Coordinates of C-alpha atoms in Angstrom, one line a residue:
X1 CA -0.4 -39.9 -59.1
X2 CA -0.8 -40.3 -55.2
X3 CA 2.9 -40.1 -54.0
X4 CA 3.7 -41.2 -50.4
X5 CA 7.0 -39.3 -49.1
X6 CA 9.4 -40.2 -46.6
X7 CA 11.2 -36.9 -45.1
X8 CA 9.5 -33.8 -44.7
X9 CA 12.3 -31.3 -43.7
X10 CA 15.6 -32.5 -45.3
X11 CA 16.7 -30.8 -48.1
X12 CA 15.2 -32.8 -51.2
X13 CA 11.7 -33.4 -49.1
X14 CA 11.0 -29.4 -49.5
X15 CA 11.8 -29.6 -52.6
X16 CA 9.5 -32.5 -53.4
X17 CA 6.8 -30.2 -51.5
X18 CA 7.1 -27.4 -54.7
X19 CA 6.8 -30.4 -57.4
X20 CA 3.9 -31.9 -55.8
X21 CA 2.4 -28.5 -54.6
X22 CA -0.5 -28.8 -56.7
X23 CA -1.0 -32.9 -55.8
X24 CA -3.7 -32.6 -53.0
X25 CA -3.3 -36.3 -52.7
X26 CA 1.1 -36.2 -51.9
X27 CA 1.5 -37.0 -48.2
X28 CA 4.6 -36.2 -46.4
X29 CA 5.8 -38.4 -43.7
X30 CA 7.4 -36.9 -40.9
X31 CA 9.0 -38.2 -37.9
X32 CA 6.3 -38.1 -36.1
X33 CA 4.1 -40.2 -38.4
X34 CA 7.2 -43.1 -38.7
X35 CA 10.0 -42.9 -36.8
X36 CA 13.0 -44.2 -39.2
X37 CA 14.8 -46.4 -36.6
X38 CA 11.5 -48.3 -36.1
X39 CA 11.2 -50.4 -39.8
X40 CA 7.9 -51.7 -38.8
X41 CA 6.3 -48.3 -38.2
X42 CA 7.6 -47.0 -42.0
X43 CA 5.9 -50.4 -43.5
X44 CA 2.4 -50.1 -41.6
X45 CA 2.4 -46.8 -42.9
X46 CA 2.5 -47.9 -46.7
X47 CA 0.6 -51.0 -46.1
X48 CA -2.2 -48.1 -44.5
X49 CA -2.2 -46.0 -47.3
X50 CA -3.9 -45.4 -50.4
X51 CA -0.5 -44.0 -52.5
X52 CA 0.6 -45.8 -56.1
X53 CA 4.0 -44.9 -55.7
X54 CA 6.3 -44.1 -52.7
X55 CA 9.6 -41.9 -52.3
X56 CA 12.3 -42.3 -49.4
X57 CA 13.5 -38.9 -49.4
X58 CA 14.6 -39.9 -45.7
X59 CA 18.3 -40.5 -44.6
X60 CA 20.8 -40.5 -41.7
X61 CA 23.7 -37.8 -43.6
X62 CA 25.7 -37.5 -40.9
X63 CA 28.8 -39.2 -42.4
X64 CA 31.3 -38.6 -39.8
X65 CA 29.0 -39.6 -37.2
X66 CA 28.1 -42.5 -38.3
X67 CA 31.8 -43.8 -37.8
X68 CA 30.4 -44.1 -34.2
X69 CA 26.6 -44.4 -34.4
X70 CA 26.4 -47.1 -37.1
X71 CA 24.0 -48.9 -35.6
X72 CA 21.3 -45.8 -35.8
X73 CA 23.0 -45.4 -39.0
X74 CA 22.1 -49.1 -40.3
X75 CA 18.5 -48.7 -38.8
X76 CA 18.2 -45.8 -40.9
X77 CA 19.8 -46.4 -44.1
X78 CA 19.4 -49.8 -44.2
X79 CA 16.3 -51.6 -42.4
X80 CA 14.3 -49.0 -43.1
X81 CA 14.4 -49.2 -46.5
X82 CA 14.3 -52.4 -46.7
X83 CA 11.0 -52.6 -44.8
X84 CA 9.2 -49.5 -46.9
X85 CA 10.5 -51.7 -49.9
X86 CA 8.8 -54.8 -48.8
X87 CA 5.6 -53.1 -47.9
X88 CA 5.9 -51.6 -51.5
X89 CA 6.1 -54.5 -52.9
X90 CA 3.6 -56.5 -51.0
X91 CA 1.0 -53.9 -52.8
X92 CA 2.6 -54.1 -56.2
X93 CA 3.3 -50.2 -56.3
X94 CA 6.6 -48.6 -57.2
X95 CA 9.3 -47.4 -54.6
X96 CA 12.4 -44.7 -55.1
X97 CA 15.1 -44.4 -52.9
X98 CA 17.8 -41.8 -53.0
X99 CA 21.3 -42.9 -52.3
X100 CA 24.8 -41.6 -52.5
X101 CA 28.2 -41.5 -54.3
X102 CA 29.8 -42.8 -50.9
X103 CA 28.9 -46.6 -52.2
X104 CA 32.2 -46.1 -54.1
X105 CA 35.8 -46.2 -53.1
X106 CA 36.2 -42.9 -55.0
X107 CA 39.4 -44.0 -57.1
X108 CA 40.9 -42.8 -60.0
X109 CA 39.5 -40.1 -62.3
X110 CA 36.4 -41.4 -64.7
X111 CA 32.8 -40.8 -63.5
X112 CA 31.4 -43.9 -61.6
X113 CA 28.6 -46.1 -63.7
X114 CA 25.8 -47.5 -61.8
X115 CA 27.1 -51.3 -62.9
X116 CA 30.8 -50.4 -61.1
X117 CA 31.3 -52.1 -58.2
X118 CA 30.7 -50.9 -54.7
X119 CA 33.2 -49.8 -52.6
X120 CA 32.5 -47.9 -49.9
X121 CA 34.9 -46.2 -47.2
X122 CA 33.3 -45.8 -44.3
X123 CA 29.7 -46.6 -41.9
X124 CA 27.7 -44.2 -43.8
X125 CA 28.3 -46.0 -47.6
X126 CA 28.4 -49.5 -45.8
X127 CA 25.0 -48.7 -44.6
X128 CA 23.9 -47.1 -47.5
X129 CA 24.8 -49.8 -50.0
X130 CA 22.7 -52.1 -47.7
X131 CA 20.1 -50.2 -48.5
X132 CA 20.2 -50.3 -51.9
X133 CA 21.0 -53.9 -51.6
X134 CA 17.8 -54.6 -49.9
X135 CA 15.6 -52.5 -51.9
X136 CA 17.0 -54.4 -55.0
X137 CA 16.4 -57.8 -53.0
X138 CA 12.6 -56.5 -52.0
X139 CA 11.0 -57.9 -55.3
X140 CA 9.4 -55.0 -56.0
X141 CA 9.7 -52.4 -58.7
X142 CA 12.4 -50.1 -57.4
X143 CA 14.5 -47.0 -58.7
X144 CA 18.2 -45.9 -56.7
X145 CA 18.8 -42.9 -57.6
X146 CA 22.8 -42.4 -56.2
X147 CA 23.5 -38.4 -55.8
X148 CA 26.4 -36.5 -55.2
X149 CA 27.2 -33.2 -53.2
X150 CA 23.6 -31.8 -52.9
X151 CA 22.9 -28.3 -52.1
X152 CA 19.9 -26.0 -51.6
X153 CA 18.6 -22.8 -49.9
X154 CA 17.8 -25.0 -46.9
X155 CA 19.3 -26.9 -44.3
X156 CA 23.1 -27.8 -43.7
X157 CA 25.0 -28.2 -46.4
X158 CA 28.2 -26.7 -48.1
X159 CA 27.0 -23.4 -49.9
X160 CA 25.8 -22.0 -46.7
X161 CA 28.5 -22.8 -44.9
X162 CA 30.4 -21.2 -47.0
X163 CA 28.6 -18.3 -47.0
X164 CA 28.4 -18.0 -43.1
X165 CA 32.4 -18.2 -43.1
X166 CA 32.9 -16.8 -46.0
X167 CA 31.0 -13.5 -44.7
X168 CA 33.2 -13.5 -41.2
X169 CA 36.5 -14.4 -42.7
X170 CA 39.0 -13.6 -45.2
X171 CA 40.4 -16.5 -46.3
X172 CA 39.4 -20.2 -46.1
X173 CA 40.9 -23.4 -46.7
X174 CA 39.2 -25.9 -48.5
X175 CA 40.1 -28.9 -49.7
X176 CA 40.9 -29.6 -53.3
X177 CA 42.1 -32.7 -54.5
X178 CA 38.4 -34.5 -54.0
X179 CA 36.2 -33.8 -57.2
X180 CA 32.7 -34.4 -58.3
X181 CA 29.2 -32.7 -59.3
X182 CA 27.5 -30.4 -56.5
X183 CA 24.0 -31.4 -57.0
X184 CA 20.8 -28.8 -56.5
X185 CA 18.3 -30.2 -54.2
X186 CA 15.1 -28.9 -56.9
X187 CA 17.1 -30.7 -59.5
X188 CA 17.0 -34.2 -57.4
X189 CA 13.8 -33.6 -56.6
X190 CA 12.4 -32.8 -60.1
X191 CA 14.1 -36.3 -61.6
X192 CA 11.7 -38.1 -58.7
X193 CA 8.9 -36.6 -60.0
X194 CA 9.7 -37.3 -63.7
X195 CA 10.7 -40.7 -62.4
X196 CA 8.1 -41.8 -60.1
X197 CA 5.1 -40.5 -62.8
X198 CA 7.1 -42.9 -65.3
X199 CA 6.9 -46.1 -62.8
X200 CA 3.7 -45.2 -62.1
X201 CA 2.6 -46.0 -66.0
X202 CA 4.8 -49.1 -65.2
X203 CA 8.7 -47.8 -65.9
X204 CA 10.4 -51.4 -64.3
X205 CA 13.0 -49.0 -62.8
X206 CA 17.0 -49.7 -61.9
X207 CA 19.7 -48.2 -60.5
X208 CA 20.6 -44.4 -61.6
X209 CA 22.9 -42.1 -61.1
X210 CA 22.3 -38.3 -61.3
X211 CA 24.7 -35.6 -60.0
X212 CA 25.3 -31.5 -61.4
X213 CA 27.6 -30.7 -63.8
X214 CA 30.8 -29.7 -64.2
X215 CA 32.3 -31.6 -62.4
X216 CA 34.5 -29.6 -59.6
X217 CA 36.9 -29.5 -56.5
X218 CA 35.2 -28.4 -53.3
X219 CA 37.8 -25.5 -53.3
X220 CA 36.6 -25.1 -56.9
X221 CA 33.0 -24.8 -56.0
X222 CA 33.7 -22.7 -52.9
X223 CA 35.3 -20.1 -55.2
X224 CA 32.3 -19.9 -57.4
X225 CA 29.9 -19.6 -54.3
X226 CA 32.3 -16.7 -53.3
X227 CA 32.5 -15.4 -56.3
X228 CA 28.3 -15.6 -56.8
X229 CA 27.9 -14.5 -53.7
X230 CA 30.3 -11.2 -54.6
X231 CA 32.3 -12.3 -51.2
X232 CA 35.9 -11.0 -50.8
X233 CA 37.1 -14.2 -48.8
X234 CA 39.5 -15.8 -50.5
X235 CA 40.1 -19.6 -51.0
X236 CA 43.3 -21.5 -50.8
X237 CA 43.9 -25.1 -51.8
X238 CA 44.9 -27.8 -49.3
X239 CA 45.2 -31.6 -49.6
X240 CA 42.4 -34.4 -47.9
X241 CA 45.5 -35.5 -45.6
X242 CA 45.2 -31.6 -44.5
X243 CA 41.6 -31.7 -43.3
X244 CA 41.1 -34.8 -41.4
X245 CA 37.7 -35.6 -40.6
X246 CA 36.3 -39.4 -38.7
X247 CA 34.9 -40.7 -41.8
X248 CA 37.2 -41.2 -45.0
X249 CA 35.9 -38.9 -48.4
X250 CA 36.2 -40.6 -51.8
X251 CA 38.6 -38.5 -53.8
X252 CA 36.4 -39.1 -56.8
X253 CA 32.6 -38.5 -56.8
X254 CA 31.9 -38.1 -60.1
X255 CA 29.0 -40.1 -61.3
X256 CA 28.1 -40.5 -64.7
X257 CA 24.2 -40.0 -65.5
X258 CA 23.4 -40.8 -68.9
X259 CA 21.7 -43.8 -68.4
X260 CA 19.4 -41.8 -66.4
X261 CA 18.8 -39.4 -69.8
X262 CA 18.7 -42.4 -72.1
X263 CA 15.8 -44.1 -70.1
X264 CA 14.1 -41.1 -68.1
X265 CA 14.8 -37.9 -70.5
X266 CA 16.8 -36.5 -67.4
X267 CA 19.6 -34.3 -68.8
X268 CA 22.3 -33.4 -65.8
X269 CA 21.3 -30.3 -64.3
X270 CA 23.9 -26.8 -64.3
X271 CA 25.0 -26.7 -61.0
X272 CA 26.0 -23.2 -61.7
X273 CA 23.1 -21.6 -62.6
X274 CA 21.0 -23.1 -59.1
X275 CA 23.8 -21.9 -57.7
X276 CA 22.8 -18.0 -58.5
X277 CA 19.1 -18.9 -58.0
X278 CA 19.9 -20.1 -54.4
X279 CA 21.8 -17.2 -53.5
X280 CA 19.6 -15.1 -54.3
X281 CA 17.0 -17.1 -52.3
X282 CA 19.3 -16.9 -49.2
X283 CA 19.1 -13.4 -49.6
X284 CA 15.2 -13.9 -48.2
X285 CA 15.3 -16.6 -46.9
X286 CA 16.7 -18.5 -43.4
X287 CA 17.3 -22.3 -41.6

């Protein structure tokens, strides 16, 4: 397999680095290489290269920015992939993209099926649904793979800020009437590899979802990073309307996977065993 990657530093591009560690022929693409608000740059690099399947591990995450960015967001999220997809296409290879639970209006209480409709809530699951949209429009052989809640040893996301306030504060107030599954960046990145080796040998692909399990609050899963952690800081429920933020969170994020396991072999990963494995990284390891 000769995988091309879009995303080098964000959290499920390292972790694509340790699956294809032993690929001599993986090439990450970097900012440098194809600027993500330039679509034509991103095809001419797939239309250049020599890969037989490619990965957009690439996104624009910041969801409350994007309430007043959207049109970096769209170029990002949306044109982008729709130009990589094309370019895919246009030399019959295979193409994964990574999208997110924020397609959904995050109602009611039953884990979201790929077929459900699309509902999203703000700029950031506007523009990502367009990106899904025009992958699936591309004509190529294509794989979204929606994720929820990801986490990791690197980068910005919840676990470490947790950590960071947890280790300067004594209590913290987190929010707990939005649910869903924290997802482990190695655990994402694993499924693409099992994935795209499977389209490779000519899987037709679809639309997936994959996210850890149980499924929790965020105060619930700041507790268990606490408590992994061995931190004293204690946690204390409060409501969405209590912690207001730009961009509107769906209340439900649970996703359920098992079409993924039925046609990939992908069971849902623990989140609560990565969790341990990540703390103890962070015990080594910084940024």
């Amino acid at each position: 397999m000769t995988p091309l990657i879009f995303g080098k530093t964000g959290q499920v591009a390292r972790e694509l680095a340790r699956v294809f560690a032993g690929n001599d022929d993986a090439r990450f693409v970097d900012r440098g290489a194809a600027d993500l608000t330039d679509p034509d740059a991103c095809a001419a690099v797939i239309a250049a290269s020599y890969a037989d399947v490619v990965i957009n591990a690439a996104a624009y995450t910041a969801v409350d920015n994007a309430e007043s960015d959207e049109a970096t967001a769209h170029l990002v999220n949306a044109a982008a992939p729709a130009a990589m997809a094309k370019a895919a296409a246009l030399k019959n290879i295979p193409f994964l993209h990574i999208s997110t639970d924020y397609v959904f209006d995050g109602t009611g209480d039953t884990p979201f099926k790929p077929g459900d409709a699309t509902v999203p809530l703000g700029v950031y699951g506007k523009t990502k649904l367009a990106g899904e949209q025009s992958v699936l429009a591309a004509g190529g052989r294509s794989a979204i793979l929606r994720t929820s809640w990801v986490f990791s040893a690197h980068g910005s996301n919840f676990v470490k800020t947790m950590l960071r306030l947890g280790a300067d504060r004594s209590e913290l107030n987190v929010v707990a009437d939005q649910f869903g599954g924290p997802t482990p960046a190695a655990a994402i990145a694993d499924a693409l590899g099992t994935m795209a080796a499977a389209m490779v040998q000519g899987h037709a692909g679809g639309v997936f979802h994959f996210s850890g399990s149980p499924s929790v609050s965020w105060a619930d899963f700041a507790r268990a990073i606490m408590d992994e952690a061995g931190s004293a800081c204690a946690v204390n429920d409060i409501t969405t309307a209590e912690y207001p933020t730009p961009a509107k969170r769906p209340g439900n994020s649970r996703l359920d996977c098992s079409d993924l396991q039925r046609k990939f072999g992908i069971a849902q990963p623990d989140w609560r065993a990565h969790l341990k494995l990540i703390i103890e990284e962070l015990g080594n390891v910084t940024g």
